[in-house]
mmCIF file of C-alpha atoms in Angstrom:
data_model
loop_
_atom_site.group_PDB
_atom_site.id
_atom_site.type_symbol
_atom_site.label_atom_id
_atom_site.label_comp_id
_atom_site.label_asym_id
_atom_site.label_seq_id
_atom_site.Cartn_x
_atom_site.Cartn_y
_atom_site.Cartn_z
ATOM 1 C CA MET A 1 0.000 0.000 0.000
ATOM 2 C CA SER A 2 2.922 2.336 0.545
ATOM 3 C CA ILE A 3 3.316 2.952 -3.185
ATOM 4 C CA LEU A 4 -0.348 3.873 -3.467
ATOM 5 C CA LYS A 5 0.067 6.222 -0.544
ATOM 6 C CA TYR A 6 3.095 7.810 -2.154
ATOM 7 C CA PHE A 7 1.170 8.601 -5.318
ATOM 8 C CA HIS A 8 -1.663 9.841 -3.197
ATOM 9 C CA THR A 9 0.515 12.544 -1.664
ATOM 10 C CA LEU A 10 1.604 13.706 -5.114
ATOM 11 C CA ARG A 11 -1.920 14.475 -6.191
ATOM 12 C CA PRO A 12 -3.368 17.893 -5.421
ATOM 13 C CA LYS A 13 -5.443 18.116 -2.270
ATOM 14 C CA LYS A 14 -8.947 16.736 -2.672
ATOM 15 C CA THR A 15 -11.888 19.020 -2.016
ATOM 16 C CA ALA A 16 -12.988 17.136 1.102
ATOM 17 C CA ALA A 17 -9.628 17.845 2.720
ATOM 18 C CA VAL A 18 -9.974 21.520 1.813
ATOM 19 C CA ALA A 19 -13.485 21.554 3.283
ATOM 20 C CA LYS A 20 -12.279 19.996 6.520
ATOM 21 C CA GLU A 21 -9.457 22.462 6.925
ATOM 22 C CA ARG A 22 -11.705 25.472 6.253
ATOM 23 C CA LEU A 23 -14.359 24.167 8.629
ATOM 24 C CA GLN A 24 -11.883 23.552 11.432
ATOM 25 C CA ILE A 25 -10.689 27.146 11.213
ATOM 26 C CA ILE A 26 -14.094 28.824 10.991
ATOM 27 C CA VAL A 27 -15.694 26.611 13.628
ATOM 28 C CA ALA A 28 -12.849 27.251 16.086
ATOM 29 C CA HIS A 29 -13.148 30.978 15.448
ATOM 30 C CA GLU A 30 -16.917 30.989 15.952
ATOM 31 C CA ARG A 31 -16.671 28.892 19.115
ATOM 32 C CA ASN A 32 -14.256 31.426 20.515
ATOM 33 C CA LEU A 33 -16.656 34.273 19.856
ATOM 34 C CA ARG A 34 -19.482 32.257 21.365
ATOM 35 C CA ASP A 35 -17.604 31.441 24.534
ATOM 36 C CA SER A 36 -16.188 34.893 25.139
ATOM 37 C CA PRO A 37 -18.451 36.920 27.381
ATOM 38 C CA VAL A 38 -20.640 39.483 25.712
ATOM 39 C CA ILE A 39 -20.361 42.800 27.473
ATOM 40 C CA GLU A 40 -22.834 45.203 26.008
ATOM 41 C CA TYR A 41 -21.367 48.350 27.499
ATOM 42 C CA LEU A 42 -17.959 47.744 25.957
ATOM 43 C CA PRO A 43 -18.244 50.206 23.016
ATOM 44 C CA GLU A 44 -19.569 52.886 25.331
ATOM 45 C CA LEU A 45 -16.788 52.249 27.842
ATOM 46 C CA GLN A 46 -14.296 52.580 25.034
ATOM 47 C CA GLN A 47 -15.721 55.944 23.961
ATOM 48 C CA GLU A 48 -15.742 57.329 27.502
ATOM 49 C CA LEU A 49 -12.213 56.197 28.209
ATOM 50 C CA LEU A 50 -11.173 57.843 24.984
ATOM 51 C CA ALA A 51 -12.811 61.078 26.075
ATOM 52 C CA VAL A 52 -11.015 61.018 29.435
ATOM 53 C CA VAL A 53 -7.609 60.440 27.882
ATOM 54 C CA ARG A 54 -8.276 63.205 25.348
ATOM 55 C CA LYS A 55 -8.617 65.715 28.165
ATOM 56 C CA TYR A 56 -4.894 65.325 28.657
ATOM 57 C CA THR A 57 -3.444 64.322 25.327
ATOM 58 C CA ALA A 58 -4.496 63.999 21.698
ATOM 59 C CA ILE A 59 -5.094 60.407 20.620
ATOM 60 C CA GLN A 60 -6.857 58.791 17.699
ATOM 61 C CA ASP A 61 -9.804 56.429 17.954
ATOM 62 C CA GLU A 62 -7.673 53.493 16.887
ATOM 63 C CA ASP A 63 -5.101 54.175 19.615
ATOM 64 C CA ILE A 64 -7.291 52.563 22.223
ATOM 65 C CA LYS A 65 -7.866 48.834 22.249
ATOM 66 C CA ILE A 66 -10.119 46.918 24.577
ATOM 67 C CA ASN A 67 -10.030 43.189 24.754
ATOM 68 C CA ILE A 68 -11.810 40.712 26.977
ATOM 69 C CA GLU A 69 -10.487 37.261 27.516
ATOM 70 C CA LYS A 70 -11.746 34.393 29.555
ATOM 71 C CA ASP A 71 -9.214 32.418 31.530
ATOM 72 C CA GLY A 72 -11.074 29.627 33.282
ATOM 73 C CA GLU A 73 -13.402 31.287 35.764
ATOM 74 C CA CYS A 74 -11.605 34.596 35.439
ATOM 75 C CA GLU A 75 -12.458 37.304 32.947
ATOM 76 C CA ILE A 76 -9.666 39.655 32.034
ATOM 77 C CA LEU A 77 -10.325 43.131 30.703
ATOM 78 C CA GLU A 78 -7.305 44.312 28.812
ATOM 79 C CA LEU A 79 -6.969 47.989 27.972
ATOM 80 C CA ASN A 80 -4.271 49.290 25.677
ATOM 81 C CA ILE A 81 -3.774 52.966 24.951
ATOM 82 C CA THR A 82 -0.972 53.973 22.643
ATOM 83 C CA LEU A 83 0.420 57.455 23.184
ATOM 84 C CA SER A 84 2.202 58.865 20.187
ATOM 85 C CA ASP A 85 5.666 60.381 20.697
ATOM 86 C CA GLU A 86 4.793 63.930 19.712
ATOM 87 C CA ASN A 87 2.208 64.237 22.478
ATOM 88 C CA GLN A 88 4.431 63.203 25.308
ATOM 89 C CA MET B 1 -39.749 8.407 32.499
ATOM 90 C CA ALA B 2 -40.631 10.099 29.224
ATOM 91 C CA LYS B 3 -37.796 11.390 27.085
ATOM 92 C CA ILE B 4 -38.026 14.529 24.984
ATOM 93 C CA ILE B 5 -35.804 14.372 21.913
ATOM 94 C CA VAL B 6 -35.308 17.292 19.548
ATOM 95 C CA VAL B 7 -34.317 16.693 15.940
ATOM 96 C CA THR B 8 -32.428 19.801 14.919
ATOM 97 C CA SER B 9 -29.793 21.078 12.473
ATOM 98 C CA GLY B 10 -29.773 24.805 11.925
ATOM 99 C CA LYS B 11 -29.624 24.447 8.165
ATOM 100 C CA GLY B 12 -32.775 23.614 6.223
ATOM 101 C CA GLY B 13 -33.198 20.695 3.860
ATOM 102 C CA VAL B 14 -30.741 18.354 5.565
ATOM 103 C CA GLY B 15 -33.380 15.810 6.583
ATOM 104 C CA LYS B 16 -34.872 16.853 9.935
ATOM 105 C CA THR B 17 -38.433 15.955 9.042
ATOM 106 C CA THR B 18 -37.418 12.757 7.244
ATOM 107 C CA THR B 19 -35.397 11.822 10.318
ATOM 108 C CA SER B 20 -38.160 12.753 12.772
ATOM 109 C CA ALA B 21 -40.682 10.627 10.869
ATOM 110 C CA ALA B 22 -38.320 7.681 10.373
ATOM 111 C CA PHE B 23 -36.924 7.752 13.905
ATOM 112 C CA ALA B 24 -40.317 8.093 15.597
ATOM 113 C CA THR B 25 -41.705 5.271 13.453
ATOM 114 C CA GLY B 26 -38.680 3.132 14.323
ATOM 115 C CA LEU B 27 -39.183 3.696 18.049
ATOM 116 C CA ALA B 28 -42.879 2.837 17.763
ATOM 117 C CA LEU B 29 -42.043 -0.316 15.775
ATOM 118 C CA ARG B 30 -39.930 -1.354 18.754
ATOM 119 C CA GLY B 31 -43.013 -1.068 20.926
ATOM 120 C CA SER B 32 -42.497 2.327 22.555
ATOM 121 C CA GLN B 33 -45.349 4.776 22.919
ATOM 122 C CA THR B 34 -44.117 7.559 20.666
ATOM 123 C CA VAL B 35 -45.398 10.951 19.588
ATOM 124 C CA VAL B 36 -43.756 13.193 17.013
ATOM 125 C CA ILE B 37 -44.482 16.924 17.124
ATOM 126 C CA ASP B 38 -44.083 19.339 14.203
ATOM 127 C CA PHE B 39 -42.639 22.605 15.568
ATOM 128 C CA ASP B 40 -42.469 24.248 12.147
ATOM 129 C CA VAL B 41 -45.440 26.551 12.627
ATOM 130 C CA GLY B 42 -46.524 28.151 9.364
ATOM 131 C CA LEU B 43 -44.633 25.614 7.262
ATOM 132 C CA ARG B 44 -45.967 22.297 8.463
ATOM 133 C CA ASN B 45 -44.747 19.292 6.532
ATOM 134 C CA LEU B 46 -44.401 16.403 8.931
ATOM 135 C CA ASP B 47 -48.044 15.508 8.205
ATOM 136 C CA LEU B 48 -47.228 15.121 4.498
ATOM 137 C CA VAL B 49 -44.119 13.054 5.119
ATOM 138 C CA MET B 50 -46.082 10.839 7.521
ATOM 139 C CA GLY B 51 -49.000 10.608 5.090
ATOM 140 C CA CYS B 52 -51.677 11.987 7.416
ATOM 141 C CA GLU B 53 -52.174 15.461 5.881
ATOM 142 C CA ARG B 54 -55.865 14.910 5.264
ATOM 143 C CA ARG B 55 -56.552 13.925 8.830
ATOM 144 C CA VAL B 56 -55.400 17.172 10.432
ATOM 145 C CA VAL B 57 -58.251 18.900 12.242
ATOM 146 C CA TYR B 58 -56.749 20.554 15.280
ATOM 147 C CA ASP B 59 -53.085 21.442 15.617
ATOM 148 C CA PHE B 60 -50.371 22.226 18.187
ATOM 149 C CA VAL B 61 -51.278 25.933 18.360
ATOM 150 C CA ASN B 62 -54.998 25.151 18.772
ATOM 151 C CA VAL B 63 -54.112 23.004 21.769
ATOM 152 C CA ILE B 64 -51.904 25.709 23.300
ATOM 153 C CA ASN B 65 -54.680 28.271 22.855
ATOM 154 C CA GLY B 66 -57.304 25.927 24.258
ATOM 155 C CA GLU B 67 -59.271 25.873 20.997
ATOM 156 C CA GLY B 68 -59.152 22.109 20.895
ATOM 157 C CA ASN B 69 -57.904 19.476 23.278
ATOM 158 C CA LEU B 70 -54.818 17.353 22.888
ATOM 159 C CA ASN B 71 -56.730 14.154 22.113
ATOM 160 C CA GLN B 72 -58.505 15.884 19.260
ATOM 161 C CA ALA B 73 -55.222 17.114 17.808
ATOM 162 C CA LEU B 74 -53.204 13.896 18.118
ATOM 163 C CA ILE B 75 -53.353 11.810 14.944
ATOM 164 C CA LYS B 76 -52.944 8.072 15.438
ATOM 165 C CA ASP B 77 -50.826 6.449 12.756
ATOM 166 C CA LYS B 78 -52.797 3.851 10.782
ATOM 167 C CA ARG B 79 -49.814 1.594 10.060
ATOM 168 C CA VAL B 80 -47.858 1.483 13.282
ATOM 169 C CA GLU B 81 -49.240 0.815 16.710
ATOM 170 C CA ASN B 82 -48.181 3.295 19.458
ATOM 171 C CA LEU B 83 -47.353 6.096 17.008
ATOM 172 C CA PHE B 84 -48.972 9.528 17.127
ATOM 173 C CA ILE B 85 -48.438 12.807 15.284
ATOM 174 C CA LEU B 86 -49.095 16.299 16.593
ATOM 175 C CA PRO B 87 -49.217 18.577 13.542
ATOM 176 C CA ALA B 88 -48.075 22.193 13.454
ATOM 177 C CA SER B 89 -50.419 25.015 12.591
ATOM 178 C CA GLN B 90 -50.280 26.108 8.975
ATOM 179 C CA THR B 91 -52.019 29.445 9.385
ATOM 180 C CA ARG B 92 -50.366 31.073 12.393
ATOM 181 C CA ASP B 93 -46.941 32.629 12.652
ATOM 182 C CA LYS B 94 -44.172 30.992 14.631
ATOM 183 C CA ASP B 95 -44.566 33.330 17.593
ATOM 184 C CA ALA B 96 -47.803 31.509 18.362
ATOM 185 C CA LEU B 97 -45.658 29.041 20.307
ATOM 186 C CA THR B 98 -44.919 30.212 23.832
ATOM 187 C CA LEU B 99 -42.633 28.580 26.386
ATOM 188 C CA LYS B 100 -45.523 28.286 28.790
ATOM 189 C CA GLY B 101 -47.830 26.785 26.169
ATOM 190 C CA VAL B 102 -45.244 24.313 24.911
ATOM 191 C CA ALA B 103 -44.355 23.313 28.485
ATOM 192 C CA LYS B 104 -47.984 22.569 29.265
ATOM 193 C CA VAL B 105 -48.510 20.381 26.200
ATOM 194 C CA LEU B 106 -45.244 18.502 26.809
ATOM 195 C CA GLU B 107 -46.143 17.880 30.459
ATOM 196 C CA THR B 108 -49.411 16.269 29.384
ATOM 197 C CA LEU B 109 -47.712 14.199 26.675
ATOM 198 C CA LYS B 110 -45.076 12.989 29.152
ATOM 199 C CA LYS B 111 -47.745 11.160 31.122
ATOM 200 C CA ARG B 112 -48.756 9.110 28.131
ATOM 201 C CA PHE B 113 -45.678 8.651 25.947
ATOM 202 C CA GLU B 114 -42.216 7.195 26.388
ATOM 203 C CA PHE B 115 -40.664 9.223 23.588
ATOM 204 C CA ILE B 116 -41.600 12.718 22.473
ATOM 205 C CA ILE B 117 -39.832 13.646 19.242
ATOM 206 C CA CYS B 118 -39.698 17.369 18.448
ATOM 207 C CA ASP B 119 -39.178 18.123 14.750
ATOM 208 C CA SER B 120 -37.464 21.518 14.761
ATOM 209 C CA PRO B 121 -37.861 24.155 12.060
ATOM 210 C CA ALA B 122 -34.693 25.305 10.292
ATOM 211 C CA GLY B 123 -32.899 28.407 11.511
ATOM 212 C CA ILE B 124 -31.880 29.641 14.939
ATOM 213 C CA GLU B 125 -34.948 31.725 15.671
ATOM 214 C CA HIS B 126 -37.895 31.399 18.015
ATOM 215 C CA GLY B 127 -39.333 28.207 16.506
ATOM 216 C CA ALA B 128 -36.025 26.340 16.681
ATOM 217 C CA ILE B 129 -35.510 27.448 20.293
ATOM 218 C CA MET B 130 -39.023 26.345 21.251
ATOM 219 C CA ALA B 131 -38.328 22.908 19.759
ATOM 220 C CA MET B 132 -35.054 22.433 21.669
ATOM 221 C CA TYR B 133 -35.882 24.217 24.918
ATOM 222 C CA PHE B 134 -37.324 21.310 26.917
ATOM 223 C CA ALA B 135 -35.274 18.547 25.285
ATOM 224 C CA ASP B 136 -33.463 15.844 27.253
ATOM 225 C CA GLU B 137 -31.594 14.632 24.186
ATOM 226 C CA ALA B 138 -30.852 16.093 20.771
ATOM 227 C CA ILE B 139 -30.268 14.509 17.396
ATOM 228 C CA VAL B 140 -28.161 16.900 15.345
ATOM 229 C CA VAL B 141 -28.798 16.120 11.681
ATOM 230 C CA THR B 142 -25.828 17.047 9.504
ATOM 231 C CA ASN B 143 -24.972 16.612 5.825
ATOM 232 C CA PRO B 144 -21.301 16.075 4.979
ATOM 233 C CA GLU B 145 -21.110 19.524 3.462
ATOM 234 C CA VAL B 146 -19.582 22.792 4.714
ATOM 235 C CA SER B 147 -22.665 24.914 5.373
ATOM 236 C CA SER B 148 -24.506 22.136 7.159
ATOM 237 C CA VAL B 149 -21.533 21.327 9.411
ATOM 238 C CA ARG B 150 -21.036 24.966 10.317
ATOM 239 C CA ASP B 151 -24.730 25.447 11.120
ATOM 240 C CA SER B 152 -24.745 22.262 13.190
ATOM 241 C CA ASP B 153 -21.922 23.652 15.281
ATOM 242 C CA ARG B 154 -23.974 26.782 15.851
ATOM 243 C CA ILE B 155 -26.942 24.694 16.952
ATOM 244 C CA ILE B 156 -24.729 22.648 19.302
ATOM 245 C CA GLY B 157 -23.708 25.954 20.886
ATOM 246 C CA MET B 158 -27.361 26.863 21.388
ATOM 247 C CA LEU B 159 -28.184 23.474 22.901
ATOM 248 C CA SER B 160 -25.679 24.233 25.636
ATOM 249 C CA SER B 161 -26.817 27.797 26.267
ATOM 250 C CA LYS B 162 -30.424 28.460 25.260
ATOM 251 C CA THR B 163 -32.231 25.427 26.624
ATOM 252 C CA ARG B 164 -33.967 24.687 29.908
ATOM 253 C CA ARG B 165 -31.209 22.332 31.012
ATOM 254 C CA ALA B 166 -28.602 25.016 30.341
ATOM 255 C CA VAL B 167 -30.542 27.889 31.886
ATOM 256 C CA GLN B 168 -31.437 25.942 35.047
ATOM 257 C CA ASN B 169 -27.953 24.411 35.389
ATOM 258 C CA LEU B 170 -29.277 20.870 35.032
ATOM 259 C CA PRO B 171 -27.267 18.021 33.486
ATOM 260 C CA ALA B 172 -26.568 18.929 29.861
ATOM 261 C CA ILE B 173 -28.680 17.735 26.927
ATOM 262 C CA LYS B 174 -27.365 14.455 25.564
ATOM 263 C CA GLU B 175 -26.281 15.147 21.998
ATOM 264 C CA HIS B 176 -26.186 12.679 19.096
ATOM 265 C CA LEU B 177 -24.632 13.241 15.704
ATOM 266 C CA LEU B 178 -26.595 11.860 12.759
ATOM 267 C CA ILE B 179 -25.010 12.230 9.338
ATOM 268 C CA THR B 180 -27.478 12.041 6.458
ATOM 269 C CA ARG B 181 -27.251 12.046 2.661
ATOM 270 C CA TYR B 182 -23.927 10.272 2.888
ATOM 271 C CA ALA B 183 -22.326 9.046 -0.336
ATOM 272 C CA PRO B 184 -19.470 6.599 0.458
ATOM 273 C CA LYS B 185 -18.302 6.648 -3.168
ATOM 274 C CA ARG B 186 -17.751 10.383 -3.087
ATOM 275 C CA VAL B 187 -16.035 10.079 0.295
ATOM 276 C CA ASN B 188 -13.682 7.482 -1.139
ATOM 277 C CA SER B 189 -12.882 9.676 -4.108
ATOM 278 C CA GLY B 190 -12.029 12.498 -1.715
ATOM 279 C CA ASP B 191 -14.859 14.828 -2.637
ATOM 280 C CA MET B 192 -17.059 14.429 0.409
ATOM 281 C CA LEU B 193 -16.290 14.862 4.112
ATOM 282 C CA SER B 194 -16.117 11.482 5.803
ATOM 283 C CA VAL B 195 -18.006 10.441 8.938
ATOM 284 C CA GLU B 196 -14.725 10.765 10.842
ATOM 285 C CA ASP B 197 -14.118 14.279 9.491
ATOM 286 C CA VAL B 198 -17.558 15.512 10.545
ATOM 287 C CA GLN B 199 -17.255 13.795 13.903
ATOM 288 C CA GLU B 200 -13.861 15.353 14.512
ATOM 289 C CA ILE B 201 -15.093 18.860 13.698
ATOM 290 C CA LEU B 202 -18.345 18.755 15.658
ATOM 291 C CA ALA B 203 -17.023 16.626 18.533
ATOM 292 C CA ILE B 204 -20.313 15.194 19.782
ATOM 293 C CA PRO B 205 -21.126 11.484 20.210
ATOM 294 C CA PHE B 206 -21.884 9.693 16.951
ATOM 295 C CA LEU B 207 -25.294 8.054 16.507
ATOM 296 C CA GLY B 208 -25.297 6.932 12.910
ATOM 297 C CA VAL B 209 -25.061 7.598 9.215
ATOM 298 C CA ILE B 210 -27.837 7.458 6.617
ATOM 299 C CA PRO B 211 -26.802 6.906 3.010
ATOM 300 C CA GLU B 212 -28.002 9.178 0.232
ATOM 301 C CA SER B 213 -30.845 7.142 -1.184
ATOM 302 C CA GLN B 214 -33.559 7.356 -3.802
ATOM 303 C CA SER B 215 -35.894 5.628 -1.415
ATOM 304 C CA VAL B 216 -36.086 8.743 0.793
ATOM 305 C CA LEU B 217 -37.789 10.749 -1.955
ATOM 306 C CA GLN B 218 -39.933 7.779 -2.890
ATOM 307 C CA ALA B 219 -41.016 7.449 0.741
ATOM 308 C CA SER B 220 -41.953 11.106 1.128
ATOM 309 C CA ASN B 221 -43.690 11.050 -2.252
ATOM 310 C CA SER B 222 -45.992 8.374 -0.920
ATOM 311 C CA GLY B 223 -46.261 9.643 2.648
ATOM 312 C CA VAL B 224 -44.653 6.568 4.162
ATOM 313 C CA PRO B 225 -41.848 6.963 6.734
ATOM 314 C CA VAL B 226 -38.752 5.434 5.136
ATOM 315 C CA THR B 227 -38.342 3.005 8.059
ATOM 316 C CA LEU B 228 -41.456 1.185 6.795
ATOM 317 C CA ASP B 229 -39.776 0.455 3.461
ATOM 318 C CA LYS B 230 -38.048 -2.848 4.146
ATOM 319 C CA LYS B 231 -36.043 -2.707 0.935
ATOM 320 C CA SER B 232 -34.630 0.749 1.572
ATOM 321 C CA ASP B 233 -30.987 1.084 2.606
ATOM 322 C CA ALA B 234 -31.817 4.407 4.270
ATOM 323 C CA GLY B 235 -34.727 2.779 6.115
ATOM 324 C CA GLN B 236 -32.452 0.012 7.376
ATOM 325 C CA ALA B 237 -29.889 2.599 8.455
ATOM 326 C CA TYR B 238 -32.583 4.443 10.429
ATOM 327 C CA LEU B 239 -33.598 1.178 12.117
ATOM 328 C CA ASP B 240 -29.939 0.709 13.096
ATOM 329 C CA VAL B 241 -29.932 4.251 14.459
ATOM 330 C CA VAL B 242 -33.000 3.472 16.564
ATOM 331 C CA ALA B 243 -31.356 0.287 17.867
ATOM 332 C CA ARG B 244 -28.189 2.171 18.741
ATOM 333 C CA PHE B 245 -30.241 4.878 20.421
ATOM 334 C CA LEU B 246 -31.909 2.206 22.546
ATOM 335 C CA GLY B 247 -28.483 1.027 23.662
ATOM 336 C CA GLU B 248 -27.911 -1.859 21.287
ATOM 337 C CA GLU B 249 -24.876 -2.128 19.080
ATOM 338 C CA PRO B 250 -25.705 -2.938 15.484
ATOM 339 C CA PRO B 251 -22.690 -2.679 13.171
ATOM 340 C CA VAL B 252 -22.271 0.473 11.116
ATOM 341 C CA ARG B 253 -23.190 -0.587 7.593
ATOM 342 C CA GLU B 254 -21.094 0.998 4.967
ATOM 343 C CA LYS B 255 -21.506 -0.323 1.491
ATOM 344 C CA LYS B 256 -18.120 -0.463 -0.109
ATOM 345 C CA GLY B 257 -17.109 -1.347 -3.624
ATOM 346 C CA PHE B 258 -14.867 -4.269 -4.333
ATOM 347 C CA LEU B 259 -11.908 -2.036 -5.188
ATOM 348 C CA THR B 260 -12.302 0.086 -2.094
ATOM 349 C CA ARG B 261 -12.242 -2.971 0.109
ATOM 350 C CA LEU B 262 -9.210 -4.249 -1.714
ATOM 351 C CA PHE B 263 -7.252 -1.035 -1.412
ATOM 352 C CA LYS B 264 -8.315 0.085 2.019
ATOM 353 C CA ASN B 265 -5.196 0.416 4.118
#
């Protein structure tokens, strides 16, 4: 059978294998979204934080990043604000 | 103790109603008091597949609204002892089903039946949630095809979050994977996801596989559940599924060509 197998690997990937690979990626991604906690006030929180920081220094909307991760029982709120050099 | 089993899938057209009819008939053939309920309000079809469309007088929504009683709405199958059908309403919209109403009907049915099969509508909306909400077990019907597998995964997520057992922190719904419209030839040629592939992606316990078969269309054409067609490969596969569901271990039949058997490593 090893010769058959060898020729098998030379052939281009069959569509079922492509389907499986694509499904594994999308399903894992969607499960992640599903399992991460939905916090409805997140966009609003982001806007308000942005406003507070702007009182002191000029930053762009994309300079603030909020991320929520679940680590077992623990939810971690990660907040990243990038200050540009010219404003410091 | 009565068991409530939802037949669900997310995607439409994968074989929920065919499965509900065949599975319920199979259970009844084994001597269990069985009722199969059509939850697809507005688009009822279980009656057609079961061949009792001309006997519908009262429906599920009538019973919930108290316009008719349950005994008037239940249709007794003429071929199989112990088998009953509760048709969906064709005229109302799907919001006619309420949790309270569904709960009441199911409670009454539980006193009389061993198995209550809930044929879910497609989608992830109200109707699908009503069908799965009170379930003890779920049969997730999946075709070996990308959109069906993805939608099944979505439904599996809902089974563990949007149902009574999830909301009340009870033991989780027991899930079963049923792969339908399976074509072993296409799997062998590498153009269809295999049972193992689908199982690996969805990661729920495997119940069975139903081959793609002409007899399924022939059965629905004539309004006969495919499990009553003794010559049908799909019907036989459904009977195996019923046996496996009841805790027996029939072998997984997989018709293979001579060459495939020869070259299988």
